[in-house]
Every structure is written in C-alpha cells, then in structure tokens.
Coordinates of C-alpha atoms in Angstrom, one line a residue:
X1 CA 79.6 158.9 51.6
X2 CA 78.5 162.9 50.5
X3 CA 76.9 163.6 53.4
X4 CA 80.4 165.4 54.9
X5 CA 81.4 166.6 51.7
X6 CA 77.4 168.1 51.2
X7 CA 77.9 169.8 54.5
X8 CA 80.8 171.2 53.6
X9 CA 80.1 172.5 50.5
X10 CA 76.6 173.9 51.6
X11 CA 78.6 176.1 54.3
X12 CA 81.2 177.2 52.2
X13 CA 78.0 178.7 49.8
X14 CA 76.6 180.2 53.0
X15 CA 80.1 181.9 53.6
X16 CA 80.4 183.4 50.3
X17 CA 76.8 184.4 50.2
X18 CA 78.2 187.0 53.3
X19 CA 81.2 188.1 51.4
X20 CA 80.7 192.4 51.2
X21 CA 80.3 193.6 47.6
X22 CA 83.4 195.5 48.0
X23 CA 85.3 192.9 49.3
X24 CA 86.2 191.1 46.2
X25 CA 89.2 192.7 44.6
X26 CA 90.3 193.1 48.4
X27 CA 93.8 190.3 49.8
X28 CA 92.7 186.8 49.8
X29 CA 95.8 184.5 50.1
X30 CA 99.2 184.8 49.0
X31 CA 98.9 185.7 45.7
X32 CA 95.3 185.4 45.1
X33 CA 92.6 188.4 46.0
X34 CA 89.6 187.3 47.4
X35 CA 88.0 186.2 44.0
X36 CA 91.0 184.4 43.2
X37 CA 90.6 182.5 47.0
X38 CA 86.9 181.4 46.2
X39 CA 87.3 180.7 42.6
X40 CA 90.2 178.1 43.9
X41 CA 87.9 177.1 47.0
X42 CA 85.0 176.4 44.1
X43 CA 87.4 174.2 42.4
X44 CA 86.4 171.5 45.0
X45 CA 83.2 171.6 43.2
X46 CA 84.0 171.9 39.6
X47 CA 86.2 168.8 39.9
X48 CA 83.7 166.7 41.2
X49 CA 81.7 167.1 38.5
X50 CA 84.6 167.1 35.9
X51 CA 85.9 163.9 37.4
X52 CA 82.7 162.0 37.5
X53 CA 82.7 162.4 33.6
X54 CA 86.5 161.0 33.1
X55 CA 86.5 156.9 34.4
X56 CA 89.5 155.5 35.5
X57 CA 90.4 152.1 34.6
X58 CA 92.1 150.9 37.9
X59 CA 92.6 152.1 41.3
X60 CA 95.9 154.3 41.5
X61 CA 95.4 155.8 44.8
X62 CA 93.9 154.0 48.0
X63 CA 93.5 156.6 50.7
X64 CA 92.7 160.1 51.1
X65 CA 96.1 160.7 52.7
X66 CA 97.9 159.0 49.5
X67 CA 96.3 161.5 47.3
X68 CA 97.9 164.2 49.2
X69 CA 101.3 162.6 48.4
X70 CA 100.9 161.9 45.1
X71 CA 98.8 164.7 43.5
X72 CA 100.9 167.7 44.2
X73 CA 102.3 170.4 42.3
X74 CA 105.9 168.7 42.6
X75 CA 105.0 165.3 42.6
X76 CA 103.6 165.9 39.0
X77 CA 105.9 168.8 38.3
X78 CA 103.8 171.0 38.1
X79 CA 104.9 175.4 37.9
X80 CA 103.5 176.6 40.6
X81 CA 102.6 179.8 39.1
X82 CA 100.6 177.7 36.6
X83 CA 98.6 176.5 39.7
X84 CA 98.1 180.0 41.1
X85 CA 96.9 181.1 37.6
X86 CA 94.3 178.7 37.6
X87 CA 92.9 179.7 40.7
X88 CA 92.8 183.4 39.2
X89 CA 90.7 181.8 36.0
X90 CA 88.3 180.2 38.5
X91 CA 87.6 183.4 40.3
X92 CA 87.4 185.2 37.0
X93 CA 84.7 182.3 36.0
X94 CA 82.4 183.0 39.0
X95 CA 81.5 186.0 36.9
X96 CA 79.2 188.8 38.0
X97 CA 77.2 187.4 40.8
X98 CA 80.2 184.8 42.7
X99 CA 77.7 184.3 45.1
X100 CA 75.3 182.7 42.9
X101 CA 77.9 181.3 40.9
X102 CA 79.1 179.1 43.9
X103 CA 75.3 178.1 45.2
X104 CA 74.9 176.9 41.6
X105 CA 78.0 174.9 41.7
X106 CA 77.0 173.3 44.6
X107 CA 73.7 172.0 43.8
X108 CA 74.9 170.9 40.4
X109 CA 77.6 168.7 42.1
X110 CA 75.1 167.4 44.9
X111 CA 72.7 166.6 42.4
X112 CA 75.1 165.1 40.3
X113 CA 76.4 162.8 43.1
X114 CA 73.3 161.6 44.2
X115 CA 73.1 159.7 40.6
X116 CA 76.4 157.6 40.9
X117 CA 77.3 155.0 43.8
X118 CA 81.1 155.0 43.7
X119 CA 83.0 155.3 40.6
X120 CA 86.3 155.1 39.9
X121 CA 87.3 158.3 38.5
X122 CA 90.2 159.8 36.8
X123 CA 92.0 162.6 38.8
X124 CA 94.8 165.3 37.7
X125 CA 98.0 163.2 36.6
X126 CA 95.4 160.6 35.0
X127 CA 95.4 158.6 38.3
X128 CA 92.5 156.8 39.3
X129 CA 90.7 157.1 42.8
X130 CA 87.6 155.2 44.0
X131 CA 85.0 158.9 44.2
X132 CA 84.4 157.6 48.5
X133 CA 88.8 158.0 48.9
X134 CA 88.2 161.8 46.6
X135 CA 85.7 163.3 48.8
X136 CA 87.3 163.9 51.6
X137 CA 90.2 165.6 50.4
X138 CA 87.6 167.9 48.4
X139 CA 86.2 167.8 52.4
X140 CA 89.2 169.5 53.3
X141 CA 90.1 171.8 50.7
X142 CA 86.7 173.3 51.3
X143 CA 87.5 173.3 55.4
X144 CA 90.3 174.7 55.5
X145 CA 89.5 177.7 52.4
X146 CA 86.2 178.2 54.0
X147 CA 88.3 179.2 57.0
X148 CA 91.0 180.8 55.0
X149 CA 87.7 183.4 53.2
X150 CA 86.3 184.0 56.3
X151 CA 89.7 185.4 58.1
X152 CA 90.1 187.1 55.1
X153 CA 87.2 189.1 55.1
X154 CA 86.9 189.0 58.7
X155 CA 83.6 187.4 59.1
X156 CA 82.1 185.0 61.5
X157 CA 82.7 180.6 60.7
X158 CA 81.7 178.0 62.6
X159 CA 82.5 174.5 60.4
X160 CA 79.7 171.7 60.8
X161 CA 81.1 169.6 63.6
X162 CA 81.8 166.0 60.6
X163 CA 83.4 168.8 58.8
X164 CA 86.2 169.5 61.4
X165 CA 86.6 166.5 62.2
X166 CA 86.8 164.7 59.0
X167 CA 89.8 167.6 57.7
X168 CA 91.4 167.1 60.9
X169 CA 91.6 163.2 60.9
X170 CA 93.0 163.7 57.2
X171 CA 95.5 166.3 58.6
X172 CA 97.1 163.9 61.4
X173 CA 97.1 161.1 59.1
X174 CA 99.4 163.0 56.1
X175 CA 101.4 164.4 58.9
X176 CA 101.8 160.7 60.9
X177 CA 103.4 160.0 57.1
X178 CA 106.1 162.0 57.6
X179 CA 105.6 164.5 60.4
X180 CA 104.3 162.8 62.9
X181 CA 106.1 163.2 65.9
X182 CA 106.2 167.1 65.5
X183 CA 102.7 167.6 65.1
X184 CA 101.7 165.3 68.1
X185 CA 104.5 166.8 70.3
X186 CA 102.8 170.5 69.8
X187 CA 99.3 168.8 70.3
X188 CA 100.4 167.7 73.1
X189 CA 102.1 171.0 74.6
X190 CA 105.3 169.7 74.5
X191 CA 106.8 171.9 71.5
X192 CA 105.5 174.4 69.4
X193 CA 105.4 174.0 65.6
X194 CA 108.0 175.8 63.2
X195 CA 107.3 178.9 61.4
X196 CA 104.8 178.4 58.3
X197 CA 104.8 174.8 59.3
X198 CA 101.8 172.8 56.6
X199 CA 101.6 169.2 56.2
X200 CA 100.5 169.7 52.9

C-alpha cells in the first residue's frame, strides 16, 4: 500500500536535496517562490502524519478520484489566498536547512506508516478516507510538484516508473468524471487541449 507513495516521497527528498543554495527565494509557481513550492510539495508529508493522529468514524470518501471532487478549495469554500498562504507557512517551516527539513519529513512519515495497517483517517473538511484511498492522491501531489520543482529550477527528474503511472491513472480517472472525452481525444491526436487546461 506505501510502497508508491515511499517511492515517491524518497525522490521528491532527492530532488530537493539538488536545489542550488541560491535558488530558494528564486519563482517557484504562481504565487509561490521556490520555498513556497516545496513547503506546499512537503505538505504531502506533514498530512500524513497529521492525519494518522485524527480517526474518522465512517468512510466519507471511497476513491482517490472522489477526494479530488470533494476536498477542494471550492468544494469546501475555501479563499484561495488562504490556501496559497499556507503553502508560504510551510516553506517558511522548512527553516534553515529545507533540504534536511524534507529528508526528515520523509522518514518520519515512512516510519510512521509502517506502524498502522489501514486506518480510517480524518481529512480537511472532517471527512473520513480509508489511509490505502489517501495515498495516492499524496502519490500525485508529490508527482506532479516534484516535476513542477525541477522545471523550476531547471534540473534533471526522472519519476520512479509506479510513480508515473499511479498519478497518471488518477489523472484519467478525475478527468473520465467530467472531462473525459477531451483528454482522450488529445491522447489520442485527434485535438489538442485548451489553454491552461487541469483536471484538477
């Protein structure tokens, strides 16, 4: 059930173990500068072992993809600006050494994980999720940010293979919800996909 999530995790601590000194205050995404980027990207972790400490009482959410539907900044009216501050926090709570900071994160949730089976566990909104349906959106947060970093700073990423494929799989199944038939037509070469087009 971690073995993915481990993978991705422990690449995404190789990646920012690479990140130039000088690189930090430097663009990251949007709003964020780099710090900002990782310290959201580490949130994947922190959550983890937040969540494991907050049981849920039933199962609110079944599947991966229904998380993505249901645990948004609109579906739970959420500011936006709220959200992007909180990514600036995290980056401010890597502290002096980020690097260390997110290796340290990463074997603290690892560790952590290998003491529980599955769990249900209480999410943002107070929805519960079984911790095997959690993982792979934490999967592909860490995927996709990983890859997000590296363009940013301009380095070198290959993602484990289970890695790509796991955030892909849970990318065409949120966009077969809604978006389906766009996203399989430009797979398929038959159109290309609209300006800033996301499925999430």
């Amino acid at each position: 059930m971690t073995t993915t999530f481990a993978s991705a995790a422990r690449s995404f601590a190789d990646l920012v173990g690479r990140i130039p000194a000088d690189a930090w205050s430097g663009p990251g995404l949007g709003d964020w500068d780099l710090r900002s980027l990782v310290g959201h990207t580490s949130r994947s972790l922190t959550t983890v072992l937040t969540y494991l400490e907050t049981p849920a009482d039933r199962e609110d959410i079944a599947t991966p993809r229904e998380y993505y539907a249901r645990v948004n900044p609109a579906a739970l009216g959420l500011d936006p600006a709220d959200v992007a501050e909180r990514g600036r926090q995290a980056g401010r709570d890597l502290g002096d050494d980020p690097a260390a900071a997110v290796a340290d994160l990463v074997s603290r949730a690892l560790a952590r994980l290998e003491t529980v089976d599955d769990p249900l566990i209480r999410v943002l909104g107070g929805l519960g999720i079984r911790l095997r349906t959690y993982l792979p959106t934490r999967t592909f947060e860490l995927a996709v940010h990983s890859l997000d970093i590296a363009r940013a700073v301009d380095l070198s990423l290959t993602l484990p293979g289970a890695v790509l494929e796991e955030a892909l799989v849970l990318a065409a199944r949120i966009a077969a919800e809604h978006q389906g038939e766009t996203v399989l037509m430009a797979l398929t070469g038959r159109d290309s996909l609209p300006p800033s087009f996301s499925i999430v």
